[in-house]
Each structure stands twice: as C-alpha cells, then as structure tokens.
Amino acid sequence: MTASNRYFDDVLFTHMLIRDWLAGAEKDAEKCAGLLARFSAGFSMIAPSGKQLDITGLTAFFTAAAGSRPGLQMRISELALLQESSAGAVVSYREIQSQPGLDSTERWSTVVYDNSPDGLLLWRHLHETWVV
C-alpha cells in the first residue's frame, strides 16, 4: 500500500473533482472555477493521444465537458513520489476510467507540482500515456 502524503492526497481529491464535474448534471460555474484553480496559469498537458493543452485549452475542455460522462468512475492507484523539493514535486500514478456501457480506459500519468508562495499545490504539467 502507498503511504499518503499531501501530493497523493491532492491527486486523489483533484480526480474526485474532475469526476464529479464530468459525471454531474450540474454546470455550476463556481465548481468549475474551483477545479481550474488547482492548475497553474502556466499549465501544460500532453494527453494520451499526443494532443497538447495549455490552461486555456484545459479551461475550454472542462467548460464544454460538464456532465458529458454520466456514471464516470475513476480509480487511482500506484501513486509514486518521483521527486520532491521546496519548489514542488513530481508524482506518477495509474488511472482507470470507466463508464456504464463503455470499455474502461487506463493510463499512466505524471503530474509536476508547483508549490505556490501561499502554500497551495498547483498542477504545472500533466503527461498521460495509454496503457495498452
């Protein structure tokens, strides 16, 4: 079993927010803003498909995808702290997404965290790779 730390807790909590946003029927702008506040203004992402997103693209994705995946479940496992310093950390994890009536998808993900001056953890970069 993986020991808990603040980065692992944040990965789990952020995925709970993502799941709730994508699966939910409610399109509350405050909830979306709260979710997006977890990501750095300099955020970048490489999706499993190779598509690259910045914070503007991520914002557009979440805004458009509200409630688009009813019944979505996300399982996060195999969390590993790859690097940690006063500036932030690098965490890898395995993610399985499932939705009623659809095949599950599985990916390895690596998130780079920035520690903000006020102590918040911000997602600076996310790289996802399909598990085949």
GROMACS .gro file of C-alpha atoms in nm:
model
  132
    1MET     CA    1   0.000   0.000   0.000
    2THR     CA    2   0.125   0.350  -0.083
    3ALA     CA    3   0.186   0.584   0.208
    4SER     CA    4  -0.019   0.904   0.199
    5ASN     CA    5   0.130   1.248   0.160
    6ARG     CA    6  -0.007   1.589   0.058
    7TYR     CA    7   0.070   1.533  -0.310
    8PHE     CA    8  -0.103   1.195  -0.318
    9ASP     CA    9  -0.400   1.343  -0.131
   10ASP     CA   10  -0.417   1.621  -0.389
   11VAL     CA   11  -0.409   1.378  -0.684
   12LEU     CA   12  -0.699   1.185  -0.530
   13PHE     CA   13  -0.901   1.496  -0.440
   14THR     CA   14  -0.845   1.661  -0.779
   15HIS     CA   15  -0.963   1.346  -0.957
   16MET     CA   16  -1.272   1.341  -0.737
   17LEU     CA   17  -1.348   1.698  -0.850
   18ILE     CA   18  -1.282   1.607  -1.216
   19ARG     CA   19  -1.507   1.300  -1.190
   20ASP     CA   20  -1.784   1.498  -1.025
   21TRP     CA   21  -1.761   1.771  -1.290
   22LEU     CA   22  -1.759   1.535  -1.587
   23ALA     CA   23  -2.025   1.299  -1.447
   24GLY     CA   24  -2.254   1.559  -1.293
   25ALA     CA   25  -2.558   1.716  -1.448
   26GLU     CA   26  -2.498   2.046  -1.270
   27LYS     CA   27  -2.296   2.307  -1.462
   28ASP     CA   28  -2.209   2.537  -1.172
   29ALA     CA   29  -1.954   2.799  -1.281
   30GLU     CA   30  -1.819   2.822  -0.924
   31LYS     CA   31  -1.742   2.449  -0.918
   32CYS     CA   32  -1.561   2.476  -1.250
   33ALA     CA   33  -1.364   2.777  -1.124
   34GLY     CA   34  -1.270   2.583  -0.809
   35LEU     CA   35  -1.148   2.292  -1.017
   36LEU     CA   36  -0.949   2.515  -1.252
   37ALA     CA   37  -0.792   2.699  -0.956
   38ARG     CA   38  -0.592   2.381  -0.887
   39PHE     CA   39  -0.396   2.432  -1.212
   40SER     CA   40  -0.113   2.679  -1.268
   41ALA     CA   41  -0.155   2.971  -1.510
   42GLY     CA   42   0.142   2.815  -1.690
   43PHE     CA   43  -0.018   2.470  -1.701
   44SER     CA   44   0.065   2.235  -1.989
   45MET     CA   45  -0.056   1.887  -2.068
   46ILE     CA   46   0.018   1.607  -2.308
   47ALA     CA   47  -0.290   1.387  -2.343
   48PRO     CA   48  -0.263   1.013  -2.420
   49SER     CA   49  -0.343   1.095  -2.784
   50GLY     CA   50  -0.043   1.330  -2.801
   51LYS     CA   51  -0.263   1.641  -2.807
   52GLN     CA   52  -0.115   1.930  -2.611
   53LEU     CA   53  -0.320   2.165  -2.394
   54ASP     CA   54  -0.240   2.480  -2.203
   55ILE     CA   55  -0.456   2.641  -1.933
   56THR     CA   56  -0.677   2.800  -2.198
   57GLY     CA   57  -0.737   2.463  -2.365
   58LEU     CA   58  -0.798   2.295  -2.029
   59THR     CA   59  -1.050   2.565  -1.937
   60ALA     CA   60  -1.230   2.518  -2.270
   61PHE     CA   61  -1.232   2.140  -2.222
   62PHE     CA   62  -1.380   2.149  -1.872
   63THR     CA   63  -1.633   2.417  -1.965
   64ALA     CA   64  -1.758   2.214  -2.262
   65ALA     CA   65  -1.739   1.872  -2.094
   66ALA     CA   66  -1.955   1.943  -1.788
   67GLY     CA   67  -2.186   1.645  -1.734
   68SER     CA   68  -2.068   1.477  -2.054
   69ARG     CA   69  -1.977   1.144  -1.889
   70PRO     CA   70  -2.269   1.024  -1.674
   71GLY     CA   71  -2.173   0.747  -1.436
   72LEU     CA   72  -1.799   0.811  -1.477
   73GLN     CA   73  -1.579   0.636  -1.223
   74MET     CA   74  -1.207   0.697  -1.176
   75ARG     CA   75  -0.973   0.466  -0.990
   76ILE     CA   76  -0.629   0.598  -0.898
   77SER     CA   77  -0.356   0.357  -0.785
   78GLU     CA   78   0.019   0.302  -0.775
   79LEU     CA   79   0.095   0.657  -0.664
   80ALA     CA   80   0.470   0.721  -0.653
   81LEU     CA   81   0.662   1.028  -0.543
   82LEU     CA   82   0.935   1.059  -0.805
   83GLN     CA   83   1.087   1.387  -0.685
   84GLU     CA   84   1.019   1.644  -0.416
   85SER     CA   85   1.178   1.977  -0.330
   86SER     CA   86   1.074   2.308  -0.179
   87ALA     CA   87   0.958   2.415  -0.528
   88GLY     CA   88   0.720   2.122  -0.578
   89ALA     CA   89   0.712   1.756  -0.667
   90VAL     CA   90   0.667   1.500  -0.943
   91VAL     CA   91   0.410   1.225  -0.887
   92SER     CA   92   0.317   0.933  -1.109
   93TYR     CA   93   0.003   0.724  -1.083
   94ARG     CA   94  -0.216   0.478  -1.270
   95GLU     CA   95  -0.567   0.587  -1.362
   96ILE     CA   96  -0.858   0.373  -1.478
   97GLN     CA   97  -1.173   0.541  -1.604
   98SER     CA   98  -1.498   0.352  -1.653
   99GLN     CA   99  -1.844   0.449  -1.761
  100PRO     CA  100  -2.158   0.232  -1.784
  101GLY     CA  101  -2.182   0.055  -2.118
  102LEU     CA  102  -1.834   0.158  -2.236
  103ASP     CA  103  -1.492  -0.005  -2.228
  104SER     CA  104  -1.265   0.114  -1.948
  105THR     CA  105  -0.962   0.323  -2.032
  106GLU     CA  106  -0.634   0.302  -1.848
  107ARG     CA  107  -0.340   0.539  -1.844
  108TRP     CA  108  -0.016   0.614  -1.666
  109SER     CA  109   0.004   0.978  -1.562
  110THR     CA  110   0.279   1.201  -1.430
  111VAL     CA  111   0.199   1.535  -1.270
  112VAL     CA  112   0.452   1.809  -1.196
  113TYR     CA  113   0.351   2.022  -0.898
  114ASP     CA  114   0.447   2.379  -0.815
  115ASN     CA  115   0.423   2.492  -0.455
  116SER     CA  116   0.272   2.841  -0.465
  117PRO     CA  117   0.407   3.111  -0.230
  118ASP     CA  118   0.084   3.086  -0.027
  119GLY     CA  119   0.125   2.710   0.017
  120LEU     CA  120  -0.117   2.584  -0.248
  121LEU     CA  121  -0.030   2.289  -0.469
  122LEU     CA  122  -0.070   2.376  -0.836
  123TRP     CA  123  -0.064   2.133  -1.127
  124ARG     CA  124   0.211   2.270  -1.356
  125HIS     CA  125   0.233   1.986  -1.608
  126LEU     CA  126   0.049   1.661  -1.674
  127HIS     CA  127   0.161   1.386  -1.909
  128GLU     CA  128  -0.067   1.089  -1.977
  129THR     CA  129   0.012   0.768  -2.167
  130TRP     CA  130  -0.235   0.495  -2.260
  131VAL     CA  131  -0.183   0.152  -2.106
  132VAL     CA  132  -0.212  -0.099  -2.388
   0.00000   0.00000   0.00000
